[in-house]
PDB file of C-alpha atoms and ligand atoms in Angstrom:
ATOM      1  CA  UNK A   1      -4.777 -13.130 -24.023  1.00 41.00           C
ATOM      2  CA  UNK A   2      -3.405 -14.533 -20.812  1.00 55.00           C
ATOM      3  CA  UNK A   3      -1.445 -11.989 -18.855  1.00 71.00           C
ATOM      4  CA  UNK A   4       1.661 -12.394 -16.836  1.00 94.00           C
ATOM      5  CA  UNK A   5       2.601 -13.082 -13.265  1.00 97.00           C
ATOM      6  CA  UNK A   6       4.227 -10.386 -11.177  1.00 98.00           C
ATOM      7  CA  UNK A   7       5.203  -9.880  -7.548  1.00 98.00           C
ATOM      8  CA  UNK A   8       4.426  -7.125  -5.048  1.00 98.00           C
ATOM      9  CA  UNK A   9       6.574  -7.036  -1.903  1.00 99.00           C
ATOM     10  CA  UNK A  10       4.912  -4.915   0.755  1.00 98.00           C
ATOM     11  CA  UNK A  11       6.667  -2.540   3.164  1.00 98.00           C
ATOM     12  CA  UNK A  12       9.724  -4.636   4.046  1.00 98.00           C
ATOM     13  CA  UNK A  13      11.185  -1.744   6.015  1.00 98.00           C
ATOM     14  CA  UNK A  14      13.299  -1.464   9.147  1.00 98.00           C
ATOM     15  CA  UNK A  15      10.623   0.212  11.247  1.00 98.00           C
ATOM     16  CA  UNK A  16       8.336  -2.802  10.856  1.00 98.00           C
ATOM     17  CA  UNK A  17      10.992  -5.325  11.886  1.00 98.00           C
ATOM     18  CA  UNK A  18      12.394  -6.708  15.127  1.00 98.00           C
ATOM     19  CA  UNK A  19      15.643  -7.190  13.207  1.00 98.00           C
ATOM     20  CA  UNK A  20      16.141  -3.407  13.003  1.00 98.00           C
ATOM     21  CA  UNK A  21      14.395  -2.720  16.314  1.00 98.00           C
ATOM     22  CA  UNK A  22      11.801  -0.776  14.432  1.00 98.00           C
ATOM     23  CA  UNK A  23       9.356   1.543  16.141  1.00 98.00           C
ATOM     24  CA  UNK A  24       6.427  -0.552  14.849  1.00 98.00           C
ATOM     25  CA  UNK A  25       8.141  -3.952  14.769  1.00 98.00           C
ATOM     26  CA  UNK A  26       5.670  -6.772  14.137  1.00 98.00           C
ATOM     27  CA  UNK A  27       5.959 -10.260  15.673  1.00 98.00           C
ATOM     28  CA  UNK A  28       8.126 -12.726  13.753  1.00 98.00           C
ATOM     29  CA  UNK A  29      10.080 -10.095  11.847  1.00 98.00           C
ATOM     30  CA  UNK A  30      13.620 -11.170  12.667  1.00 98.00           C
ATOM     31  CA  UNK A  31      16.530 -11.159  10.225  1.00 98.00           C
ATOM     32  CA  UNK A  32      15.723 -14.699   9.173  1.00 98.00           C
ATOM     33  CA  UNK A  33      12.245 -13.674   8.056  1.00 98.00           C
ATOM     34  CA  UNK A  34      13.584 -10.775   5.978  1.00 98.00           C
ATOM     35  CA  UNK A  35      16.195 -13.019   4.347  1.00 98.00           C
ATOM     36  CA  UNK A  36      13.535 -15.640   3.595  1.00 98.00           C
ATOM     37  CA  UNK A  37      11.424 -12.979   1.860  1.00 98.00           C
ATOM     38  CA  UNK A  38      14.469 -11.801  -0.072  1.00 98.00           C
ATOM     39  CA  UNK A  39      15.302 -15.319  -1.244  1.00 98.00           C
ATOM     40  CA  UNK A  40      11.701 -15.945  -2.331  1.00 98.00           C
ATOM     41  CA  UNK A  41      11.711 -12.699  -4.309  1.00 98.00           C
ATOM     42  CA  UNK A  42      15.022 -13.627  -5.942  1.00 98.00           C
ATOM     43  CA  UNK A  43      13.721 -17.067  -6.838  1.00 96.00           C
ATOM     44  CA  UNK A  44      10.563 -15.636  -8.431  1.00 96.00           C
ATOM     45  CA  UNK A  45      12.704 -13.126 -10.301  1.00 96.00           C
ATOM     46  CA  UNK A  46      14.790 -16.009 -11.593  1.00 94.00           C
ATOM     47  CA  UNK A  47      11.614 -17.451 -13.094  1.00 93.00           C
ATOM     48  CA  UNK A  48      11.081 -14.184 -14.944  1.00 94.00           C
ATOM     49  CA  UNK A  49       8.539 -12.555 -12.624  1.00 96.00           C
ATOM     50  CA  UNK A  50       9.042  -8.808 -12.286  1.00 97.00           C
ATOM     51  CA  UNK A  51       8.794  -7.524  -8.720  1.00 98.00           C
ATOM     52  CA  UNK A  52       7.610  -4.177  -7.409  1.00 98.00           C
ATOM     53  CA  UNK A  53       8.234  -3.107  -3.804  1.00 98.00           C
ATOM     54  CA  UNK A  54       6.052  -0.782  -1.796  1.00 98.00           C
ATOM     55  CA  UNK A  55       7.492   1.657   0.720  1.00 98.00           C
ATOM     56  CA  UNK A  56       5.598   3.373   3.524  1.00 98.00           C
ATOM     57  CA  UNK A  57       6.985   6.913   3.301  1.00 98.00           C
ATOM     58  CA  UNK A  58       5.533   9.284   5.874  1.00 98.00           C
ATOM     59  CA  UNK A  59       6.210  12.959   6.425  1.00 98.00           C
ATOM     60  CA  UNK A  60       7.219  13.481  10.107  1.00 98.00           C
ATOM     61  CA  UNK A  61       3.893  15.087  11.029  1.00 97.00           C
ATOM     62  CA  UNK A  62       1.657  12.431   9.474  1.00 97.00           C
ATOM     63  CA  UNK A  63      -1.935  12.322  10.747  1.00 96.00           C
ATOM     64  CA  UNK A  64      -1.622   8.612  11.673  1.00 96.00           C
ATOM     65  CA  UNK A  65       1.160   9.298  14.193  1.00 98.00           C
ATOM     66  CA  UNK A  66       0.140   9.576  17.852  1.00 98.00           C
ATOM     67  CA  UNK A  67       2.650  12.413  18.158  1.00 97.00           C
ATOM     68  CA  UNK A  68       0.502  14.499  15.796  1.00 97.00           C
ATOM     69  CA  UNK A  69      -2.342  14.431  18.372  1.00 96.00           C
ATOM     70  CA  UNK A  70      -1.389  15.975  21.728  1.00 96.00           C
ATOM     71  CA  UNK A  71      -2.327  13.733  24.671  1.00 96.00           C
ATOM     72  CA  UNK A  72      -2.818  10.621  22.514  1.00 97.00           C
ATOM     73  CA  UNK A  73      -0.842   7.412  22.807  1.00 97.00           C
ATOM     74  CA  UNK A  74       0.183   4.937  20.102  1.00 97.00           C
ATOM     75  CA  UNK A  75      -2.469   2.277  19.386  1.00 96.00           C
ATOM     76  CA  UNK A  76      -5.310   4.498  20.664  1.00 97.00           C
ATOM     77  CA  UNK A  77      -8.147   4.970  18.203  1.00 95.00           C
ATOM     78  CA  UNK A  78      -9.408   8.338  17.020  1.00 94.00           C
ATOM     79  CA  UNK A  79     -11.766   9.662  14.368  1.00 91.00           C
ATOM     80  CA  UNK A  80     -10.066  10.951  11.207  1.00 88.00           C
ATOM     81  CA  UNK A  81     -12.240  12.104   8.303  1.00 84.00           C
ATOM     82  CA  UNK A  82     -15.237  10.403   9.897  1.00 89.00           C
ATOM     83  CA  UNK A  83     -13.503   7.037  10.219  1.00 90.00           C
ATOM     84  CA  UNK A  84     -12.115   5.278  13.299  1.00 93.00           C
ATOM     85  CA  UNK A  85      -8.365   4.989  12.834  1.00 93.00           C
ATOM     86  CA  UNK A  86      -5.522   3.566  14.900  1.00 95.00           C
ATOM     87  CA  UNK A  87      -2.718   5.896  15.916  1.00 97.00           C
ATOM     88  CA  UNK A  88       0.821   4.606  15.418  1.00 98.00           C
ATOM     89  CA  UNK A  89       4.218   5.393  16.821  1.00 98.00           C
ATOM     90  CA  UNK A  90       6.087   7.506  14.260  1.00 98.00           C
ATOM     91  CA  UNK A  91       7.527   5.112  11.657  1.00 98.00           C
ATOM     92  CA  UNK A  92       8.948   5.031   8.136  1.00 98.00           C
ATOM     93  CA  UNK A  93       9.661   8.745   8.087  1.00 98.00           C
ATOM     94  CA  UNK A  94      10.899   9.871   4.672  1.00 98.00           C
ATOM     95  CA  UNK A  95      14.669   9.629   4.410  1.00 98.00           C
ATOM     96  CA  UNK A  96      15.333   7.970   7.779  1.00 98.00           C
ATOM     97  CA  UNK A  97      17.407   4.815   8.140  1.00 98.00           C
ATOM     98  CA  UNK A  98      14.494   2.612   9.175  1.00 98.00           C
ATOM     99  CA  UNK A  99      12.388   3.711   6.202  1.00 98.00           C
ATOM    100  CA  UNK A 100      14.729   1.829   3.863  1.00 98.00           C
ATOM    101  CA  UNK A 101      13.466  -1.198   1.995  1.00 98.00           C
ATOM    102  CA  UNK A 102      15.553  -3.981   3.545  1.00 98.00           C
ATOM    103  CA  UNK A 103      15.723  -6.262   0.523  1.00 98.00           C
ATOM    104  CA  UNK A 104      18.273  -5.811  -2.253  1.00 98.00           C
ATOM    105  CA  UNK A 105      16.730  -2.870  -4.130  1.00 98.00           C
ATOM    106  CA  UNK A 106      18.011  -4.241  -7.441  1.00 98.00           C
ATOM    107  CA  UNK A 107      15.401  -6.975  -7.181  1.00 98.00           C
ATOM    108  CA  UNK A 108      12.721  -4.409  -7.993  1.00 98.00           C
ATOM    109  CA  UNK A 109      11.564  -2.822 -11.225  1.00 98.00           C
ATOM    110  CA  UNK A 110      10.257   0.028  -9.105  1.00 98.00           C
ATOM    111  CA  UNK A 111       9.615   1.012  -5.516  1.00 98.00           C
ATOM    112  CA  UNK A 112       6.200   2.600  -5.048  1.00 98.00           C
ATOM    113  CA  UNK A 113       6.065   5.091  -2.200  1.00 97.00           C
ATOM    114  CA  UNK A 114       2.896   5.544  -0.195  1.00 96.00           C
ATOM    115  CA  UNK A 115       1.418   7.575   2.698  1.00 95.00           C
ATOM    116  CA  UNK A 116       3.082  10.802   1.592  1.00 95.00           C
ATOM    117  CA  UNK A 117       0.136  13.139   2.170  1.00 94.00           C
ATOM    118  CA  UNK A 118       0.403  14.294   5.823  1.00 95.00           C
ATOM    119  CA  UNK A 119      -3.379  14.631   6.132  1.00 94.00           C
ATOM    120  CA  UNK A 120      -4.534  11.290   4.710  1.00 92.00           C
ATOM    121  CA  UNK A 121      -4.644   7.914   6.459  1.00 86.00           C
ATOM    122  CA  UNK A 122      -3.649   5.271   4.023  1.00 82.00           C
ATOM    123  CA  UNK A 123      -3.067   1.526   3.914  1.00 95.00           C
ATOM    124  CA  UNK A 124      -3.273   0.718   0.234  1.00 97.00           C
ATOM    125  CA  UNK A 125      -0.275   0.893  -2.069  1.00 98.00           C
ATOM    126  CA  UNK A 126      -2.754   1.115  -4.960  1.00 98.00           C
ATOM    127  CA  UNK A 127      -4.449   4.357  -3.907  1.00 96.00           C
ATOM    128  CA  UNK A 128      -4.664   6.558  -0.837  1.00 90.00           C
ATOM    129  CA  UNK A 129      -7.574   6.971   1.570  1.00 84.00           C
ATOM    130  CA  UNK A 130      -9.136   9.547  -0.724  1.00 86.00           C
ATOM    131  CA  UNK A 131      -8.816   7.449  -3.873  1.00 91.00           C
ATOM    132  CA  UNK A 132      -5.731   9.161  -5.322  1.00 93.00           C
ATOM    133  CA  UNK A 133      -3.853   6.419  -7.169  1.00 95.00           C
ATOM    134  CA  UNK A 134      -0.162   5.666  -6.857  1.00 96.00           C
ATOM    135  CA  UNK A 135       1.741   4.589  -9.987  1.00 97.00           C
ATOM    136  CA  UNK A 136       1.192   0.906  -9.129  1.00 98.00           C
ATOM    137  CA  UNK A 137      -1.670   0.376 -11.591  1.00 98.00           C
ATOM    138  CA  UNK A 138       0.279   1.995 -14.432  1.00 98.00           C
ATOM    139  CA  UNK A 139       3.379  -0.088 -13.673  1.00 98.00           C
ATOM    140  CA  UNK A 140       1.417  -3.345 -13.641  1.00 98.00           C
ATOM    141  CA  UNK A 141      -0.318  -2.516 -16.925  1.00 97.00           C
ATOM    142  CA  UNK A 142       2.923  -1.423 -18.571  1.00 97.00           C
ATOM    143  CA  UNK A 143       4.354  -4.861 -17.787  1.00 96.00           C
ATOM    144  CA  UNK A 144       1.259  -6.813 -18.787  1.00 96.00           C
ATOM    145  CA  UNK A 145       0.888  -8.170 -15.260  1.00 97.00           C
ATOM    146  CA  UNK A 146      -2.510  -9.391 -14.132  1.00 96.00           C
ATOM    147  CA  UNK A 147      -1.735 -12.210 -11.685  1.00 97.00           C
ATOM    148  CA  UNK A 148       0.060 -10.927  -8.644  1.00 98.00           C
ATOM    149  CA  UNK A 149       1.875 -12.741  -5.884  1.00 98.00           C
ATOM    150  CA  UNK A 150       1.786 -10.477  -2.859  1.00 98.00           C
ATOM    151  CA  UNK A 151       3.440 -10.719   0.578  1.00 99.00           C
ATOM    152  CA  UNK A 152       5.118  -8.634   3.251  1.00 98.00           C
ATOM    153  CA  UNK A 153       4.142  -6.455   6.216  1.00 98.00           C
ATOM    154  CA  UNK A 154       1.607  -5.916   7.657  1.00 98.00           C
ATOM    155  CA  UNK A 155      -0.890  -8.637   6.760  1.00 98.00           C
ATOM    156  CA  UNK A 156      -3.959  -6.837   8.113  1.00 98.00           C
ATOM    157  CA  UNK A 157      -2.990  -3.360   6.907  1.00 97.00           C
ATOM    158  CA  UNK A 158      -1.074  -2.759   3.715  1.00 98.00           C
ATOM    159  CA  UNK A 159      -1.090  -6.349   2.417  1.00 98.00           C
ATOM    160  CA  UNK A 160      -4.852  -6.656   2.881  1.00 98.00           C
ATOM    161  CA  UNK A 161      -5.794  -3.172   1.649  1.00 98.00           C
ATOM    162  CA  UNK A 162      -3.579  -3.482  -1.426  1.00 98.00           C
ATOM    163  CA  UNK A 163      -4.829  -6.989  -2.267  1.00 98.00           C
ATOM    164  CA  UNK A 164      -8.459  -5.827  -1.997  1.00 98.00           C
ATOM    165  CA  UNK A 165      -7.838  -2.836  -4.241  1.00 98.00           C
ATOM    166  CA  UNK A 166      -6.033  -5.030  -6.784  1.00 98.00           C
ATOM    167  CA  UNK A 167      -8.972  -7.432  -6.825  1.00 98.00           C
ATOM    168  CA  UNK A 168     -11.448  -4.580  -7.268  1.00 97.00           C
ATOM    169  CA  UNK A 169      -9.336  -3.253 -10.159  1.00 97.00           C
ATOM    170  CA  UNK A 170      -9.548  -6.603 -11.970  1.00 97.00           C
ATOM    171  CA  UNK A 171      -6.217  -8.175 -10.987  1.00 98.00           C
ATOM    172  CA  UNK A 172      -5.820 -11.632  -9.465  1.00 97.00           C
ATOM    173  CA  UNK A 173      -3.874 -11.279  -6.221  1.00 98.00           C
ATOM    174  CA  UNK A 174      -2.520 -14.393  -4.477  1.00 98.00           C
ATOM    175  CA  UNK A 175      -1.355 -13.816  -0.905  1.00 98.00           C
ATOM    176  CA  UNK A 176       1.547 -15.964   0.334  1.00 98.00           C
ATOM    177  CA  UNK A 177       0.692 -16.475   3.991  1.00 98.00           C
ATOM    178  CA  UNK A 178       4.036 -17.660   5.350  1.00 98.00           C
ATOM    179  CA  UNK A 179       5.826 -14.631   3.862  1.00 98.00           C
ATOM    180  CA  UNK A 180       3.467 -12.182   5.621  1.00 98.00           C
ATOM    181  CA  UNK A 181       3.610 -10.830   9.154  1.00 98.00           C
ATOM    182  CA  UNK A 182       0.841  -9.009  11.006  1.00 98.00           C
ATOM    183  CA  UNK A 183       0.613  -6.575  13.906  1.00 97.00           C
ATOM    184  CA  UNK A 184      -1.378  -8.949  16.143  1.00 96.00           C
ATOM    185  CA  UNK A 185      -2.337 -12.608  15.903  1.00 96.00           C
ATOM    186  CA  UNK A 186      -6.088 -12.030  16.112  1.00 97.00           C
ATOM    187  CA  UNK A 187      -6.290  -9.212  13.584  1.00 97.00           C
ATOM    188  CA  UNK A 188      -4.005 -11.146  11.239  1.00 98.00           C
ATOM    189  CA  UNK A 189      -6.207 -14.260  11.389  1.00 98.00           C
ATOM    190  CA  UNK A 190      -9.285 -12.112  10.822  1.00 98.00           C
ATOM    191  CA  UNK A 191      -7.666 -10.409   7.822  1.00 98.00           C
ATOM    192  CA  UNK A 192      -6.836 -13.764   6.219  1.00 98.00           C
ATOM    193  CA  UNK A 193     -10.456 -14.924   6.695  1.00 98.00           C
ATOM    194  CA  UNK A 194     -11.764 -11.631   5.402  1.00 98.00           C
ATOM    195  CA  UNK A 195      -9.608 -11.759   2.262  1.00 98.00           C
ATOM    196  CA  UNK A 196     -10.684 -15.368   1.607  1.00 98.00           C
ATOM    197  CA  UNK A 197     -14.312 -14.360   2.055  1.00 98.00           C
ATOM    198  CA  UNK A 198     -13.927 -11.659  -0.560  1.00 97.00           C
ATOM    199  CA  UNK A 199     -12.452 -14.062  -3.071  1.00 96.00           C
ATOM    200  CA  UNK A 200      -8.740 -13.410  -2.667  1.00 98.00           C
ATOM    201  CA  UNK A 201      -6.658 -16.544  -2.999  1.00 98.00           C
ATOM    202  CA  UNK A 202      -4.439 -17.325  -0.001  1.00 98.00           C
ATOM    203  CA  UNK A 203      -1.731 -19.978  -0.269  1.00 98.00           C
ATOM    204  CA  UNK A 204       0.557 -21.193   2.482  1.00 98.00           C
ATOM    205  CA  UNK A 205       3.866 -20.875   0.663  1.00 98.00           C
ATOM    206  CA  UNK A 206       5.415 -19.898  -2.669  1.00 97.00           C
ATOM    207  CA  UNK A 207       5.993 -23.582  -3.426  1.00 96.00           C
ATOM    208  CA  UNK A 208       2.228 -24.083  -3.526  1.00 96.00           C
ATOM    209  CA  UNK A 209       1.945 -22.064  -6.739  1.00 95.00           C
ATOM    210  CA  UNK A 210       5.285 -22.851  -8.380  1.00 91.00           C
ATOM    211  CA  UNK A 211       3.784 -25.349 -10.770  1.00 90.00           C
ATOM    212  CA  UNK A 212       1.133 -22.889 -11.994  1.00 91.00           C
ATOM    213  CA  UNK A 213       3.749 -20.208 -12.502  1.00 91.00           C
ATOM    214  CA  UNK A 214       6.002 -22.640 -14.353  1.00 83.00           C
ATOM    215  CA  UNK A 215       3.188 -23.566 -16.701  1.00 79.00           C
ATOM    216  CA  UNK A 216       2.194 -19.941 -17.175  1.00 74.00           C
ATOM    217  CA  UNK A 217      -1.308 -20.534 -15.792  1.00 76.00           C
TER     218      UNK A 217
HETATM  219  C1  LIG B   1       1.453  -0.247   7.933  1.00 64.59           C
HETATM  220  C2  LIG B   1       0.584   0.439   9.939  1.00 64.59           C
HETATM  221  C3  LIG B   1       0.962   1.743   9.663  1.00 64.59           C
HETATM  222  C4  LIG B   1       1.746  -1.379   6.996  1.00 64.59           C
HETATM  223  C5  LIG B   1       1.826   1.033   7.636  1.00 64.59           C
HETATM  224  O1  LIG B   1       2.703  -1.283   6.213  1.00 64.59           O
HETATM  225  O2  LIG B   1       0.998  -2.382   7.032  1.00 64.59           O
HETATM  226  N1  LIG B   1       0.819  -0.539   9.070  1.00 64.59           N
HETATM  227  N2  LIG B   1       1.577   2.026   8.505  1.00 64.59           N
HETATM  228 ZN1  LIG B   2       2.522   3.810   8.059  1.00 64.59          ZN
END
């Protein structure tokens, strides 16, 4: 039986945007970008595609924050659990204004929170760095979704990690490149190549897959 299309909108939160002068604002994240993402999500919803948002939702003392490591600066690398990790400025702290999802929340069936364990570095909305799953898999299965349009922030972190986990779990993720924004140009380009190399489909714009969606393919 052919499954259904669904949409995952990644971490469209104030702290990642220039629009809201976020602490980890990525290039190209002005108000116009956010509104473009909102309109695309509304349009896909109008075609009957259910959408799920993800929300980076850190406790204030999260291990990925530079402030949790005395003497360290944002964007320095350190070893956490045997892995080299980048330290970030504090961002998306639970219950702060800039942790809000900026799109109309009524567009979403659910908003899946991530990064809640203070001790675990995490970029996937599917599971955390220790393999503890969020409710994303259950929500997709409950709605019979197996083909997933995915876009948002940041291309080379949560978009990439989530798309790879979805692929590994048997879903078919399609990344919409012009609705994604990355932290840097080089790492974003590398992430796109890397995803392609692993068999994830990347399309330039939502319009590129409209026909397939319309025909239920
Ligand atoms: C993200 C860096 C730190 C993301 C989250 O949403 O891609 N990036 N936390
Ligand atoms: Zn984060």
